C-alpha positions as MATLAB code, in Angstrom:
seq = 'XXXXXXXXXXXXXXXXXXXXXXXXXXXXXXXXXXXXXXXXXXXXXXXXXXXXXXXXXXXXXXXXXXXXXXXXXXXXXXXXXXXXXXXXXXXXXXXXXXXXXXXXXXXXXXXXXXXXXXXXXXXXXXXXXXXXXXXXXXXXXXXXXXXXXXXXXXXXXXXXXXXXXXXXXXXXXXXX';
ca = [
      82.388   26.582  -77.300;
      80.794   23.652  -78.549;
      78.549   23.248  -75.381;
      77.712   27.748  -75.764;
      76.288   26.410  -79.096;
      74.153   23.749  -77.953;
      72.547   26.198  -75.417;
      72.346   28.765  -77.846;
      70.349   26.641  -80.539;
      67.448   25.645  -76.978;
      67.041   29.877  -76.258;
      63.791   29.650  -78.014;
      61.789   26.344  -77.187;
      58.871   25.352  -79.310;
      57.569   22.026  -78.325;
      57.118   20.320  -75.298;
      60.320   18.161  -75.914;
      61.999   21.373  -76.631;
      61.160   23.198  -73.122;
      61.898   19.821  -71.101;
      65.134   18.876  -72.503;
      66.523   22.694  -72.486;
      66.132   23.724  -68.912;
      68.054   21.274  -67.475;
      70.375   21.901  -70.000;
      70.450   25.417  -67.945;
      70.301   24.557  -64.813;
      73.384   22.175  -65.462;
      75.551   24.931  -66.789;
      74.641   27.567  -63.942;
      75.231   24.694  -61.556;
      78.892   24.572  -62.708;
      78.960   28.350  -62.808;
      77.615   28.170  -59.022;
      80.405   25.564  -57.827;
      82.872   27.386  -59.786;
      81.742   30.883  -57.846;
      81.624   28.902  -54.696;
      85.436   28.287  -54.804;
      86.421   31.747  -55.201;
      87.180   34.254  -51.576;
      83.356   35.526  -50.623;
      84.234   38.864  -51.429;
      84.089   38.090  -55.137;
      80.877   37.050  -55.332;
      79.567   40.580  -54.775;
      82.524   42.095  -56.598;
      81.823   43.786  -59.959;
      83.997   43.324  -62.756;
      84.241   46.042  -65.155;
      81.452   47.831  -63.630;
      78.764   44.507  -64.911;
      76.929   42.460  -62.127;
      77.795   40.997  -59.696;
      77.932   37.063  -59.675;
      75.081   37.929  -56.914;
      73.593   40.086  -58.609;
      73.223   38.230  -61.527;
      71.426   35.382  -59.832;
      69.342   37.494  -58.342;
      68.626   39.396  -62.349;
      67.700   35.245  -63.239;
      65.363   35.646  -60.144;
      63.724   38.420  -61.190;
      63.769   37.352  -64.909;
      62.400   34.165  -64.032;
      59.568   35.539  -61.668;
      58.691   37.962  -64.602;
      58.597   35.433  -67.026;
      57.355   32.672  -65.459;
      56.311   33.225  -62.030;
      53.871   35.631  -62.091;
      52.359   35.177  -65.422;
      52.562   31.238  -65.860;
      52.653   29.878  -62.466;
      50.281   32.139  -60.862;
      52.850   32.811  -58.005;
      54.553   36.511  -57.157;
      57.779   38.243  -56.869;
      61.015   37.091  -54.590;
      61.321   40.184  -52.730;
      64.918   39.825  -54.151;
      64.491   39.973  -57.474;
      66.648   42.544  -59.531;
      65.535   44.240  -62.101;
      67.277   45.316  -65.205;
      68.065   48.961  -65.147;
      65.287   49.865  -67.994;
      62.322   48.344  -65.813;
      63.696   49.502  -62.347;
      61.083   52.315  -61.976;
      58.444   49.957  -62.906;
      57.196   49.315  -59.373;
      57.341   45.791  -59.052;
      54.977   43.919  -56.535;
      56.798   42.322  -53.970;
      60.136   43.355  -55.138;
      62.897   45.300  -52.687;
      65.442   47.278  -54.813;
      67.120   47.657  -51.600;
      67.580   43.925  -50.967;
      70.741   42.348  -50.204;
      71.888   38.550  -50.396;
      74.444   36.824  -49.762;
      76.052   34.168  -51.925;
      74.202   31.577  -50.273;
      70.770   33.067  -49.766;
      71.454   34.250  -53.477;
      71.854   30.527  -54.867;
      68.681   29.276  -52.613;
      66.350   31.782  -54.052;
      68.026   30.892  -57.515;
      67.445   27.278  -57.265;
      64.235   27.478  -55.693;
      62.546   29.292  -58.974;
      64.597   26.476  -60.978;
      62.707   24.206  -59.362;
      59.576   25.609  -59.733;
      60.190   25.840  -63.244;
      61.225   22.493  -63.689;
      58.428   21.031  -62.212;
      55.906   23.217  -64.404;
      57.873   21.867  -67.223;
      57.408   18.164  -66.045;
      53.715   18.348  -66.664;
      53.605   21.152  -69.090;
      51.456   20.027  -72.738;
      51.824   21.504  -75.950;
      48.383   23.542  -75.610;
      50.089   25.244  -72.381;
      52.902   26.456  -74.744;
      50.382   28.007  -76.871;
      48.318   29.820  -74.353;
      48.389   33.844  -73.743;
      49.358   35.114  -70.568;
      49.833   38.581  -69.583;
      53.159   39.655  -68.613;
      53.706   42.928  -66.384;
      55.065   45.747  -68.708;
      54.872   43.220  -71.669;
      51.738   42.759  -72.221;
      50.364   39.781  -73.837;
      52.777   36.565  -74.744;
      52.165   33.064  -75.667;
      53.858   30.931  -72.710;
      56.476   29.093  -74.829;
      57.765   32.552  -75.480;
      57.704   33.655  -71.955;
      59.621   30.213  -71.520;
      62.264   31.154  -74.039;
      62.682   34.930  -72.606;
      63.419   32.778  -69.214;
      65.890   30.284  -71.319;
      67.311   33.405  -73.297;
      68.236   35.402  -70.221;
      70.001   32.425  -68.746;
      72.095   31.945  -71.734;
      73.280   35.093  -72.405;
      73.825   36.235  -68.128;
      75.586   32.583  -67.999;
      77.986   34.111  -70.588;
      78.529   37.148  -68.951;
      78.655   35.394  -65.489;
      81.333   32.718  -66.679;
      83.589   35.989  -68.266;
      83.383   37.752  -65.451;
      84.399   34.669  -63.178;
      87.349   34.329  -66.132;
      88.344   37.985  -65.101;
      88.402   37.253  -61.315;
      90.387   34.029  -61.663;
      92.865   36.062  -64.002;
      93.250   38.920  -61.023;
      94.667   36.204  -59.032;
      97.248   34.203  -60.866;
     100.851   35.683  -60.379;
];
């Protein structure tokens, strides 16, 4: 609980010491979640629990989230062809994105940690007059990038909860 707290009070970064101490803050927590998926049969990291996600699925929602976020509108790059949509902006027509996509565990946790890194590395170098710009976000509109930053941090917290429930659930399914 304590360290849910600590994530919670980072969803919404301000300052530049605000965006580069919370992401890794992330990235550690869904790195634990990862190994902690990783030691479950394979078949569970597709299963859905309760009709939610997928652990797969949700990674590839943090794609997706990330690329919308960030990505595209901050670091000039496109869509993983991967990327899954929330159900509300699945008609949208994303460029570059395959509804139809599947992934594996593995190619699920590359294309996860490859957008962390990306982010990361923006973050590095990022200045407080970066936070403040405007960029325009597909089906958003207009956003200041220290916003679009803590939509990226905010979906990560709260699918991170779901994730590490749902991997509660599957653990539970298998004790006697």
């Amino acid at each position: 609980m304590p360290e849910e707290l600590e994530l919670r009070s980072r969803v919404w970064p301000t300052s530049v010491d605000d965006v580069r101490t919370g992401w890794p803050r992330y990235r550690s927590a869904w790195e634990e979640a990862i190994s902690r998926a990783a030691r479950l049969p394979a078949a569970d990291h597709t299963a859905s629990v309760e009709g939610e996600w997928s652990f797969v699925q949700t990674l590839r929602h943090l794609v997706f989230a990330t690329d919308k976020w960030f990505t595209v509108p901050v670091g000039a790059g496109s869509f993983h062809p991967a990327g899954l949509p929330n159900s509300g902006s699945a008609d949208f027509g994303w460029p570059g994105v395959d509804p139809a996509a599947e992934l594996d565990f593995d190619a699920a946790v590359h294309a996860w940690r490859e957008r962390a890194d990306r982010l990361q590395d923006h973050l590095d170098t990022i200045t407080s007059a970066d936070l403040a710009t405007e960029v325009e976000v597909l089906e958003n509109g207009s956003a200041e990038v220290h916003d679009c930053i803590g939509v990226v941090f905010e979906e990560h917290f709260q699918h991170l909860r779901y994730a590490l429930r749902d991997l509660d659930r599957l653990d539970a399914g298998r004790r006697p």
